[in-house]
Amino acid sequence: MTIDRRTLIAGLTGPALAASTLIAGEPAAAQQAGHPAPANPSLDEQKDMHDRHMDAMNKVLGQGLWGQEEIAMLLYPKFTALDLVAPHYFFACLFGAKVHLVTTETDLSPVPSDLGLAIQPTITMADAPANLDVLFVPGGTEGTLSVMQRADTMDWIRDRGSRAKHVTSVCTGSMILGRAGLLKGRRATSHWAVRPVLSDFGAIPVDARVVHDGNVLTGAGVTAGMDFAITLVELLRGKPYAQALMLQAEYAPAPPMLGGTAATTPADVTGMMGEMFAPLQTQFRALAPG
Amino acid sequence: MTIDRRTLIAGLTGPALAASTLIAGEPAAAQQAGHPAPANPSLDEQKDMHDRHMDAMNKVLGQGLWGQEEIAMLLYPKFTALDLVAPHYFFACLFGAKVHLVTTETDLSPVPSDLGLAIQPTITMADAPANLDVLFVPGGTEGTLSVMQRADTMDWIRDRGSRAKHVTSVCTGSMILGRAGLLKGRRATSHWAVRPVLSDFGAIPVDARVVHDGNVLTGAGVTAGMDFAITLVELLRGKPYAQALMLQAEYAPAPPMLGGTAATTPADVTGMMGEMFAPLQTQFRALAPG
């Protein structure tokens, strides 16, 4: 197995190794700050550290340490950035995996999300790998309704999804999968506000944060992307790997107040939000295949 | 108070209003799918819905519904994207707030994060507002060590931070604030792997996910950005607003396995990760002001 140093630096051991590398190249700045610079590790010392870390990881994480997954994450205008960026963190830390940010547009210009923040894609739908280990689709509101009405995008999702080992989504991304016909007979979840609409697409709505049925893995609204991604990492690489990434991401959530579900939110807030989201159910329902 | 319709569509009521708008413009596609399109709301009907939602929100969320905060979020090469994108979701849903994505570079090219995903900035440091309500700095590893050695960036952070109402960070972003001298005497947190180093920057390290001391609000590693952001939304706009956004983001986390802290992770995984991260402490420590 070839160890790709660039992947390594960007991945699981990145912090320690990258830091050594950086200081090796820039000891002067640290010395200027009035502190003794740490010992400047030689290339041999860096290689030793690298080998030690790889040995330690192999021992703890086992055979699943390296993989070659092809992972495609779809960027379409007005997608919800957090739906995608949270899973991306975990996927990009899988040694050896290739994570493609696939634009629905014809060039690689940054794709604007629903809240303005634009992310640069790495590949077009046409150039994306034909066979995927993971197809991932984020959610949104008007952008999601819009992309569900684009034949080119739906054809691409249907094609890649028909062969992907894992067909996945976060939030209303499951509406897109449903529209592509990929959820028929599958238990699935979505954002709470539109979850019941899954049945219009032939799926079985489940009131859960992460739902796994066959090759379909769906997450609930927006922040469920973390719980979703950790579940998928465990499926792909095993539990120790997933726990290593949870620790790296310090994922021990502690919401500062009760909330996040209709049941745990004060009734007046839940009522207001429910009323505002209600029309969205109708709009998604209108796009279910006949 | 002027209601900016564009902000509104992108914000709290976005889903419902945007969906109505979209279908109003594109009823044909829904009809083609073999379903009756929902009634196509007239402009008057849309305005009525808008007014009803605004009334409902005003009633529930109170006086804090609208604001005019100037929020600057720093993008530097190899920052951790999730550190920034999670808080961005919540900040961008504050009605009336201006959220600036400030690049440390001289042009507005997408800034690459540590895991490759690149985000487009909206403004340069030079053009960013002089007086900020919120200064936010994300973390990273080699990119963070690197930016801490750039005089232009540290000068900008020191200047904006000296007047900002809220000086904030997620993950190792607190090392940057510390280097700028903004944490002196403040209780603060950081990624678990480097938290003790905060004392080298004159701060008081606290083993907590979110720490608030005076005008300084810091979050722990990566995924703490959500708990951090909700805390800040409550400070800026009150608890009902924060709960409305938690519900919109469906933030009721349910990690699929125990983990995320050194104590809750299996000892072999924790030991391996601790050893790999250890050198990073030394590197950050070397950059503490003398």
Coordinates of C-alpha atoms in Angstrom, one line a residue:
Chain A
M1 CA 0.0 0.0 0.0
T2 CA 1.4 3.4 -1.0
I3 CA 1.2 6.0 1.6
D4 CA 0.4 9.3 0.0
R5 CA 2.1 12.0 2.2
R6 CA -0.3 14.7 1.1
T7 CA -3.3 12.7 2.0
L8 CA -1.7 11.9 5.3
I9 CA -1.0 15.5 6.1
A10 CA -4.6 16.4 5.4
G11 CA -6.0 13.5 7.2
L12 CA -6.1 11.8 10.5
T13 CA -2.6 12.4 11.7
G14 CA -2.5 15.8 10.0
P15 CA -2.2 18.0 13.1
A16 CA 0.9 16.4 14.6
L17 CA 2.8 15.7 11.3
A18 CA 1.9 18.9 9.6
A19 CA 3.0 20.9 12.7
S20 CA 6.4 19.2 12.7
T21 CA 6.8 19.9 9.0
L22 CA 5.8 23.5 9.3
I23 CA 8.2 24.3 12.2
A24 CA 10.9 22.4 10.4
G25 CA 10.5 24.9 7.6
E26 CA 10.0 28.0 9.7
P27 CA 11.9 27.9 13.0
A28 CA 13.0 31.6 12.7
A29 CA 9.5 33.0 13.3
A30 CA 9.2 31.1 16.5
Q31 CA 12.6 32.2 17.7
Q32 CA 11.7 35.8 16.9
A33 CA 8.8 35.5 19.2
G34 CA 11.3 35.4 22.1
H35 CA 10.9 31.7 22.8
P36 CA 13.3 28.9 22.1
A37 CA 12.1 27.1 19.0
P38 CA 11.4 23.4 19.5
A39 CA 14.1 21.1 18.2
N40 CA 14.0 21.3 14.5
P41 CA 13.3 17.7 13.5
S42 CA 15.5 16.3 10.7
L43 CA 13.9 14.5 7.7
D44 CA 15.0 11.3 9.3
E45 CA 13.3 12.2 12.6
Q46 CA 10.1 13.2 10.7
K47 CA 10.1 9.9 8.9
D48 CA 10.6 8.1 12.2
M49 CA 7.6 10.0 13.7
H50 CA 5.6 9.3 10.6
D51 CA 6.4 5.5 10.8
R52 CA 5.6 5.4 14.6
H53 CA 2.2 7.1 14.0
M54 CA 1.4 4.8 11.1
D55 CA 2.3 1.8 13.3
A56 CA 0.2 3.0 16.2
M57 CA -2.8 3.7 13.9
N58 CA -2.5 0.3 12.2
K59 CA -2.5 -1.4 15.6
V60 CA -5.5 0.5 16.9
L61 CA -7.6 1.0 13.8
G62 CA -6.9 -2.4 12.2
Q63 CA -7.3 -3.4 8.6
G64 CA -9.7 -0.6 7.8
L65 CA -7.1 2.1 8.1
W66 CA -6.7 2.6 4.3
G67 CA -9.4 2.6 1.7
Q68 CA -10.0 3.7 -1.9
E69 CA -13.6 4.9 -1.8
E70 CA -14.9 7.2 -4.5
I71 CA -17.2 9.7 -2.7
A72 CA -19.2 12.2 -4.7
M73 CA -20.9 15.1 -2.9
L74 CA -23.3 17.2 -4.9
L75 CA -23.2 21.0 -5.0
Y76 CA -26.2 22.7 -6.5
P77 CA -27.2 26.4 -6.4
K78 CA -28.7 27.2 -3.0
F79 CA -27.9 23.9 -1.3
T80 CA -27.5 24.2 2.5
A81 CA -23.7 24.4 3.1
L82 CA -23.7 22.9 6.6
D83 CA -25.6 19.8 5.3
L84 CA -22.5 19.1 3.2
V85 CA -19.5 20.5 5.1
A86 CA -20.1 18.5 8.3
P87 CA -20.0 15.1 6.4
H88 CA -17.2 16.4 4.3
Y89 CA -15.0 16.8 7.4
F90 CA -15.4 13.1 8.2
F91 CA -15.2 11.8 4.7
A92 CA -12.1 13.8 3.9
C93 CA -10.4 12.2 6.9
L94 CA -10.7 8.7 5.5
F95 CA -7.2 7.7 4.4
G96 CA -7.1 7.0 0.7
A97 CA -10.7 8.0 -0.1
K98 CA -11.3 10.4 -3.0
V99 CA -13.9 13.0 -2.1
H100 CA -15.3 14.8 -5.2
L101 CA -17.3 18.0 -4.9
V102 CA -19.5 17.7 -8.0
T103 CA -21.1 20.8 -9.4
T104 CA -24.5 20.7 -11.2
E105 CA -23.2 23.6 -13.4
T106 CA -21.0 23.4 -16.5
D107 CA -17.9 25.0 -15.0
L108 CA -16.0 24.9 -11.7
S109 CA -17.1 28.3 -10.4
P110 CA -18.0 28.4 -6.7
V111 CA -21.5 27.3 -6.1
P112 CA -23.6 29.6 -3.8
S113 CA -25.4 28.0 -0.9
D114 CA -28.8 29.1 0.4
L115 CA -27.2 31.4 3.0
G116 CA -24.7 33.0 0.5
L117 CA -21.5 31.1 1.4
A118 CA -20.1 29.7 -1.8
I119 CA -18.0 26.5 -2.1
Q120 CA -15.7 25.7 -5.0
P121 CA -16.5 22.3 -6.7
T122 CA -13.7 20.0 -7.9
I123 CA -15.4 18.3 -10.8
T124 CA -18.5 18.5 -13.1
M125 CA -21.2 15.8 -13.2
A126 CA -19.9 14.7 -16.6
D127 CA -16.4 14.2 -15.4
A128 CA -17.3 12.6 -12.1
P129 CA -16.5 8.8 -11.6
A130 CA -19.1 6.5 -13.1
N131 CA -19.0 4.1 -10.2
L132 CA -19.2 5.5 -6.7
D133 CA -18.8 4.0 -3.2
V134 CA -20.8 6.9 -1.8
L135 CA -23.3 9.3 -3.5
F136 CA -24.2 12.2 -1.2
V137 CA -26.8 14.8 -1.7
P138 CA -27.3 17.8 0.7
G139 CA -30.7 19.5 1.2
G140 CA -32.0 23.0 1.1
T141 CA -35.3 24.7 0.3
E142 CA -35.9 26.7 -2.9
G143 CA -32.6 25.4 -4.4
T144 CA -33.6 21.8 -3.7
L145 CA -37.1 22.2 -5.2
S146 CA -35.4 23.8 -8.2
V147 CA -32.7 21.1 -8.8
M148 CA -35.4 18.4 -8.5
Q149 CA -36.9 19.9 -11.7
R150 CA -33.7 19.7 -13.6
A151 CA -33.5 16.7 -15.9
D152 CA -29.7 16.7 -16.3
T153 CA -29.1 16.5 -12.5
M154 CA -31.9 14.0 -11.8
D155 CA -30.5 11.8 -14.6
W156 CA -27.0 11.9 -13.2
I157 CA -28.3 11.1 -9.6
R158 CA -30.4 8.2 -11.0
D159 CA -27.5 6.8 -12.9
R160 CA -24.8 7.1 -10.2
G161 CA -27.3 6.1 -7.5
S162 CA -28.2 3.0 -9.4
R163 CA -24.7 1.6 -8.9
A164 CA -23.4 3.4 -5.8
K165 CA -22.7 1.2 -2.8
H166 CA -24.1 3.8 -0.5
V167 CA -26.9 6.3 -1.5
T168 CA -26.9 9.0 1.0
S169 CA -28.4 12.4 2.0
V170 CA -28.8 14.9 4.8
C171 CA -31.9 17.1 5.4
T172 CA -34.2 17.6 2.4
G173 CA -31.5 15.9 0.2
S174 CA -33.7 12.8 0.6
M175 CA -36.4 14.5 -1.4
I176 CA -33.9 14.6 -4.3
L177 CA -33.1 10.9 -3.9
G178 CA -36.8 10.2 -3.7
R179 CA -37.5 12.2 -6.9
A180 CA -34.8 10.1 -8.6
G181 CA -36.6 6.9 -7.6
L182 CA -33.9 5.7 -5.3
L183 CA -35.9 5.4 -2.1
K184 CA -38.7 3.0 -3.2
G185 CA -39.5 0.7 -0.3
R186 CA -36.7 2.1 1.8
R187 CA -37.0 3.4 5.3
A188 CA -35.6 7.0 5.3
T189 CA -35.5 10.3 7.1
S190 CA -35.4 14.0 6.2
H191 CA -35.8 17.4 7.8
W192 CA -38.6 17.2 10.4
A193 CA -40.7 19.7 8.5
V194 CA -41.0 17.6 5.4
R195 CA -40.4 14.1 6.7
P196 CA -43.9 12.8 6.1
V197 CA -43.6 13.7 2.4
L198 CA -41.1 10.8 2.0
S199 CA -44.1 8.5 1.6
D200 CA -45.1 10.3 -1.6
F201 CA -41.8 9.2 -3.0
G202 CA -42.4 5.5 -2.1
A203 CA -40.2 5.6 1.0
I204 CA -41.2 4.8 4.5
P205 CA -40.7 7.9 6.7
V206 CA -38.9 7.2 10.0
D207 CA -38.8 9.7 12.8
A208 CA -35.1 9.3 13.5
R209 CA -31.9 11.2 13.1
V210 CA -30.1 8.6 11.0
V211 CA -31.8 5.8 9.1
H212 CA -30.0 2.9 7.4
D213 CA -31.9 0.6 5.1
G214 CA -30.0 -1.5 2.5
N215 CA -27.8 0.8 0.5
V216 CA -29.6 3.9 1.6
L217 CA -28.4 6.0 4.5
T218 CA -30.3 9.2 5.3
G219 CA -29.8 11.9 7.9
A220 CA -32.4 14.3 9.4
G221 CA -32.2 18.1 9.3
V222 CA -28.9 20.0 8.8
T223 CA -26.9 19.2 11.9
A224 CA -27.8 15.5 11.6
G225 CA -25.0 15.5 9.1
M226 CA -22.5 14.7 11.9
D227 CA -24.4 11.8 13.3
F228 CA -25.0 10.6 9.7
A229 CA -21.3 10.9 8.7
I230 CA -20.0 9.1 11.8
T231 CA -22.5 6.2 11.1
L232 CA -21.1 6.0 7.5
V233 CA -17.5 6.1 8.7
E234 CA -18.2 3.2 10.9
L235 CA -19.8 1.3 8.0
L236 CA -16.8 2.0 5.8
R237 CA -13.9 1.7 8.2
G238 CA -15.1 0.3 11.5
K239 CA -15.8 1.6 14.9
P240 CA -12.3 2.5 16.1
Y241 CA -11.8 4.7 13.0
A242 CA -15.2 6.4 13.7
Q243 CA -14.2 7.0 17.3
A244 CA -10.8 8.4 16.3
L245 CA -12.6 10.9 14.1
M246 CA -15.2 11.8 16.7
L247 CA -12.3 12.5 19.1
Q248 CA -10.5 14.6 16.5
A249 CA -13.6 16.6 15.8
E250 CA -14.4 16.7 19.6
Y251 CA -17.9 15.5 18.9
A252 CA -19.3 15.4 22.3
P253 CA -22.2 17.8 21.7
A254 CA -23.6 19.9 24.6
P255 CA -26.4 22.1 23.3
P256 CA -26.6 25.2 25.5
M257 CA -30.3 24.9 25.9
L258 CA -33.1 22.3 25.4
G259 CA -34.4 22.2 21.8
G260 CA -33.8 21.0 18.3
T261 CA -37.1 19.0 18.0
A262 CA -40.7 20.0 18.0
A263 CA -41.2 18.3 21.3
T264 CA -38.3 19.9 23.2
T265 CA -38.9 23.4 21.9
P266 CA -41.3 25.9 23.6
A267 CA -44.7 25.4 22.1
D268 CA -45.0 29.0 20.8
V269 CA -41.7 28.7 18.9
T270 CA -42.6 25.2 17.6
G271 CA -46.0 26.5 16.4
M272 CA -44.6 29.4 14.6
M273 CA -41.8 27.4 12.9
G274 CA -44.3 24.6 12.0
E275 CA -46.6 27.1 10.4
M276 CA -43.8 28.7 8.4
F277 CA -42.5 25.4 7.1
A278 CA -45.9 24.0 6.3
P279 CA -46.0 25.2 2.7
L280 CA -42.7 23.5 2.0
Q281 CA -44.4 20.1 2.4
T282 CA -46.9 21.0 -0.3
Q283 CA -44.1 22.1 -2.7
F284 CA -42.0 18.9 -2.2
R285 CA -45.1 16.7 -2.5
A286 CA -45.9 18.3 -5.9
L287 CA -42.6 17.0 -7.2
A288 CA -43.1 13.3 -6.3
P289 CA -43.0 11.1 -9.4
G290 CA -46.5 10.3 -10.6
Chain B
M1 CA -37.2 49.2 10.3
T2 CA -36.8 48.2 6.7
I3 CA -37.4 44.6 5.9
D4 CA -35.0 43.4 3.3
R5 CA -36.8 40.7 1.3
R6 CA -33.6 39.1 0.1
T7 CA -32.3 38.7 3.7
L8 CA -35.7 37.4 4.6
I9 CA -35.7 34.7 2.0
A10 CA -32.3 33.5 3.0
G11 CA -33.1 33.6 6.7
L12 CA -35.4 32.3 9.3
T13 CA -38.6 32.2 7.3
G14 CA -36.8 31.3 4.1
P15 CA -38.1 27.8 3.5
A16 CA -41.8 28.7 3.5
L17 CA -41.5 32.0 1.7
A18 CA -38.9 30.8 -0.8
A19 CA -40.9 27.8 -1.7
S20 CA -44.0 29.9 -2.4
T21 CA -42.0 32.2 -4.6
L22 CA -40.4 29.4 -6.5
I23 CA -43.6 27.5 -7.3
A24 CA -45.2 30.8 -8.2
G25 CA -42.6 31.1 -10.9
E26 CA -42.5 27.5 -12.0
P27 CA -45.8 25.8 -11.7
A28 CA -45.4 24.0 -15.0
A29 CA -42.8 21.6 -13.9
A30 CA -44.9 20.4 -11.0
Q31 CA -47.8 19.9 -13.3
Q32 CA -45.7 17.9 -15.7
A33 CA -44.9 15.5 -12.9
G34 CA -48.5 14.3 -13.1
H35 CA -49.6 16.1 -9.9
P36 CA -51.9 19.0 -9.5
A37 CA -49.7 22.0 -8.8
P38 CA -50.5 23.8 -5.6
A39 CA -52.5 27.0 -6.0
N40 CA -50.2 29.6 -7.5
P41 CA -50.2 32.4 -4.9
S42 CA -50.7 35.9 -6.2
L43 CA -48.3 38.6 -5.2
D44 CA -51.0 39.8 -2.8
E45 CA -51.3 36.4 -1.3
Q46 CA -47.5 36.2 -0.9
K47 CA -47.4 39.5 0.8
D48 CA -50.2 38.4 3.1
M49 CA -48.3 35.2 4.0
H50 CA -45.1 37.3 4.5
D51 CA -47.0 39.7 6.8
R52 CA -48.6 36.8 8.8
H53 CA -45.2 35.2 9.3
M54 CA -43.6 38.5 10.4
D55 CA -46.3 39.1 12.9
A56 CA -46.0 35.5 14.3
M57 CA -42.3 35.9 14.6
N58 CA -42.5 39.3 16.2
K59 CA -44.9 37.9 18.7
V60 CA -42.8 34.9 19.6
L61 CA -39.3 36.2 19.2
G62 CA -39.9 39.6 20.6
Q63 CA -37.9 42.8 20.2
G64 CA -34.7 40.9 19.2
L65 CA -36.1 39.8 15.9
W66 CA -34.1 42.3 13.8
G67 CA -30.6 43.5 14.3
Q68 CA -27.8 45.2 12.4
E69 CA -24.7 43.3 13.6
E70 CA -21.5 43.5 11.6
I71 CA -20.0 40.0 11.8
A72 CA -16.6 39.1 10.4
M73 CA -15.5 35.5 9.9
L74 CA -11.8 35.1 9.0
L75 CA -10.8 32.8 6.1
Y76 CA -7.1 31.9 6.0
P77 CA -5.3 29.2 4.0
K78 CA -5.8 25.7 5.6
F79 CA -8.4 26.8 8.2
T80 CA -10.8 24.0 9.2
A81 CA -14.0 24.6 7.2
L82 CA -16.4 23.0 9.6
D83 CA -15.1 25.3 12.4
L84 CA -16.5 28.2 10.3
V85 CA -19.5 26.8 8.4
A86 CA -21.4 25.6 11.5
P87 CA -21.4 29.1 13.1
H88 CA -22.0 30.7 9.7
Y89 CA -25.3 28.8 9.4
F90 CA -26.6 30.4 12.6
F91 CA -25.1 33.8 12.1
A92 CA -26.5 34.0 8.5
C93 CA -30.0 33.3 9.9
L94 CA -29.9 36.5 12.1
F95 CA -32.3 38.9 10.4
G96 CA -30.5 42.1 9.4
A97 CA -27.0 41.0 10.4
K98 CA -24.2 41.4 7.9
V99 CA -21.9 38.4 7.8
H100 CA -18.6 39.1 6.1
L101 CA -16.2 36.3 5.0
V102 CA -12.9 38.1 5.3
T103 CA -9.9 36.7 3.4
T104 CA -6.4 37.1 4.6
E105 CA -5.3 37.2 1.0
T106 CA -5.2 40.2 -1.4
D107 CA -8.0 39.0 -3.7
L108 CA -11.3 37.3 -3.4
S109 CA -10.2 33.9 -4.7
P110 CA -11.7 30.9 -2.8
V111 CA -9.6 30.1 0.3
P112 CA -8.6 26.4 0.6
S113 CA -9.4 24.7 3.9
D114 CA -7.1 22.1 5.6
L115 CA -9.2 19.3 4.0
G116 CA -9.2 20.8 0.5
L117 CA -12.7 22.3 0.4
A118 CA -12.4 25.9 -0.7
I119 CA -14.8 28.7 0.3
Q120 CA -15.2 32.0 -1.5
P121 CA -14.6 35.1 0.7
T122 CA -16.7 38.2 0.4
I123 CA -14.2 40.9 1.4
T124 CA -10.6 41.5 2.1
M125 CA -9.2 42.5 5.5
A126 CA -8.5 46.0 4.3
D127 CA -12.1 46.5 3.1
A128 CA -13.8 44.9 6.2
P129 CA -15.7 47.1 8.5
A130 CA -13.6 48.8 11.1
N131 CA -16.1 48.3 14.0
L132 CA -17.4 44.8 14.5
D133 CA -20.1 43.3 16.7
V134 CA -18.5 39.9 16.2
L135 CA -15.0 38.9 15.3
F136 CA -14.8 35.2 14.6
V137 CA -11.7 33.1 14.0
P138 CA -11.7 29.4 13.1
G139 CA -9.0 27.0 13.9
G140 CA -6.8 24.5 12.1
T141 CA -3.3 23.0 12.4
E142 CA -0.5 24.0 10.1
G143 CA -2.5 26.8 8.6
T144 CA -3.3 28.2 12.0
L145 CA 0.4 28.1 13.0
S146 CA 1.2 29.8 9.8
V147 CA -1.3 32.6 10.0
M148 CA -0.1 33.3 13.6
Q149 CA 3.2 34.2 12.1
R150 CA 1.8 36.7 9.6
A151 CA 2.1 40.3 10.9
D152 CA -0.7 41.7 8.6
T153 CA -3.2 39.2 9.8
M154 CA -2.3 39.5 13.5
D155 CA -2.4 43.3 13.2
W156 CA -5.9 43.2 11.7
I157 CA -7.1 40.8 14.4
R158 CA -5.6 42.9 17.1
D159 CA -7.2 46.1 15.7
R160 CA -10.7 44.7 15.1
G161 CA -10.6 42.6 18.2
S162 CA -9.7 45.7 20.3
R163 CA -13.1 47.2 19.5
A164 CA -15.3 44.2 18.7
K165 CA -18.3 43.6 21.0
H166 CA -17.7 39.9 20.9
V167 CA -14.2 38.4 20.3
T168 CA -14.8 34.7 19.3
S169 CA -13.3 31.5 18.1
V170 CA -13.8 27.8 17.6
C171 CA -11.1 25.1 18.0
T172 CA -7.5 26.3 17.8
G173 CA -8.8 29.7 16.6
S174 CA -8.3 30.7 20.3
M175 CA -4.5 30.3 19.7
I176 CA -4.8 33.1 17.1
L177 CA -6.8 35.3 19.5
G178 CA -4.1 34.5 22.2
R179 CA -1.3 35.4 19.9
A180 CA -3.0 38.7 19.2
G181 CA -3.1 39.4 22.9
L182 CA -6.9 39.3 23.1
L183 CA -7.2 36.6 25.8
K184 CA -5.2 38.1 28.6
G185 CA -6.8 37.2 31.9
R186 CA -9.8 35.6 30.2
R187 CA -11.2 32.2 30.7
A188 CA -11.2 30.4 27.4
T189 CA -11.3 27.0 25.7
S190 CA -9.8 25.4 22.6
H191 CA -9.4 22.0 20.9
W192 CA -8.7 19.4 23.7
A193 CA -5.3 18.6 22.3
V194 CA -3.9 22.1 22.8
R195 CA -6.2 23.5 25.5
P196 CA -3.5 23.8 28.2
V197 CA -1.4 26.0 25.9
L198 CA -3.9 28.8 26.4
S199 CA -2.1 29.6 29.7
D200 CA 1.0 30.5 27.6
F201 CA -1.1 33.2 26.0
G202 CA -2.2 34.7 29.4
A203 CA -5.6 33.0 29.3
I204 CA -7.1 30.7 31.9
P205 CA -7.8 27.3 30.2
V206 CA -11.3 25.9 31.0
D207 CA -12.2 22.3 30.2
A208 CA -15.5 23.2 28.7
R209 CA -17.2 23.2 25.3
V210 CA -18.2 26.9 25.3
V211 CA -16.6 29.5 27.6
H212 CA -17.8 33.0 28.0
D213 CA -15.8 35.6 29.8
G214 CA -16.4 39.3 29.3
N215 CA -16.3 40.0 25.6
V216 CA -14.6 36.8 24.8
L217 CA -16.6 33.7 23.7
T218 CA -14.6 30.6 22.7
G219 CA -15.7 27.1 21.6
A220 CA -13.8 23.8 21.9
G221 CA -12.8 21.6 19.0
V222 CA -14.4 21.7 15.5
T223 CA -18.0 20.5 16.2
A224 CA -18.2 22.8 19.3
G225 CA -19.0 25.4 16.7
M226 CA -22.7 24.6 17.0
D227 CA -22.9 24.9 20.7
F228 CA -20.8 28.1 20.5
A229 CA -23.0 29.7 17.8
I230 CA -26.2 29.0 19.6
T231 CA -24.8 30.5 22.7
L232 CA -23.9 33.6 20.8
V233 CA -27.3 33.8 19.1
E234 CA -28.9 33.8 22.5
L235 CA -26.6 36.6 23.6
L236 CA -27.4 38.7 20.5
R237 CA -31.1 38.0 20.1
G238 CA -32.4 36.1 23.1
K239 CA -33.5 32.6 23.9
P240 CA -36.6 32.2 21.7
Y241 CA -34.5 33.2 18.6
A242 CA -31.8 30.7 19.5
Q243 CA -34.4 28.0 20.0
A244 CA -36.1 28.8 16.7
L245 CA -32.7 28.3 14.9
M246 CA -32.0 25.1 16.8
L247 CA -35.3 23.8 15.6
Q248 CA -34.6 24.9 12.0
A249 CA -31.2 23.2 12.1
E250 CA -32.8 20.2 13.9
Y251 CA -30.0 20.4 16.5
A252 CA -30.9 17.6 18.8
P253 CA -27.6 15.7 18.4
A254 CA -27.6 11.9 18.8
P255 CA -24.0 10.6 18.4
P256 CA -24.2 7.0 17.0
M257 CA -21.6 5.8 19.5
L258 CA -20.0 7.0 22.7
G259 CA -17.0 9.3 22.1
G260 CA -15.8 12.7 21.3
T261 CA -13.7 13.2 24.5
A262 CA -10.6 11.6 25.8
A263 CA -12.6 10.1 28.7
T264 CA -15.4 8.6 26.6
T265 CA -13.2 7.1 23.8
P266 CA -11.6 3.7 24.2
A267 CA -8.2 4.0 25.8
D268 CA -6.2 2.7 22.8
V269 CA -7.8 5.2 20.5
T270 CA -7.4 8.1 22.9
G271 CA -3.8 7.1 23.6
M272 CA -3.0 7.0 19.9
M273 CA -4.7 10.3 19.1
G274 CA -3.1 12.0 22.2
E275 CA 0.3 10.9 21.1
M276 CA -0.2 12.2 17.5
F277 CA -1.5 15.5 18.7
A278 CA 1.2 16.1 21.3
P279 CA 3.7 17.8 19.0
L280 CA 1.0 20.4 18.2
Q281 CA 1.1 21.7 21.8
T282 CA 4.8 22.4 21.4
Q283 CA 4.3 24.2 18.1
F284 CA 1.5 26.5 19.4
R285 CA 3.4 27.1 22.7
A286 CA 6.4 28.4 20.7
L287 CA 4.2 31.1 19.2
A288 CA 3.0 32.6 22.5
P289 CA 4.0 36.3 22.8
G290 CA 7.1 36.7 24.9

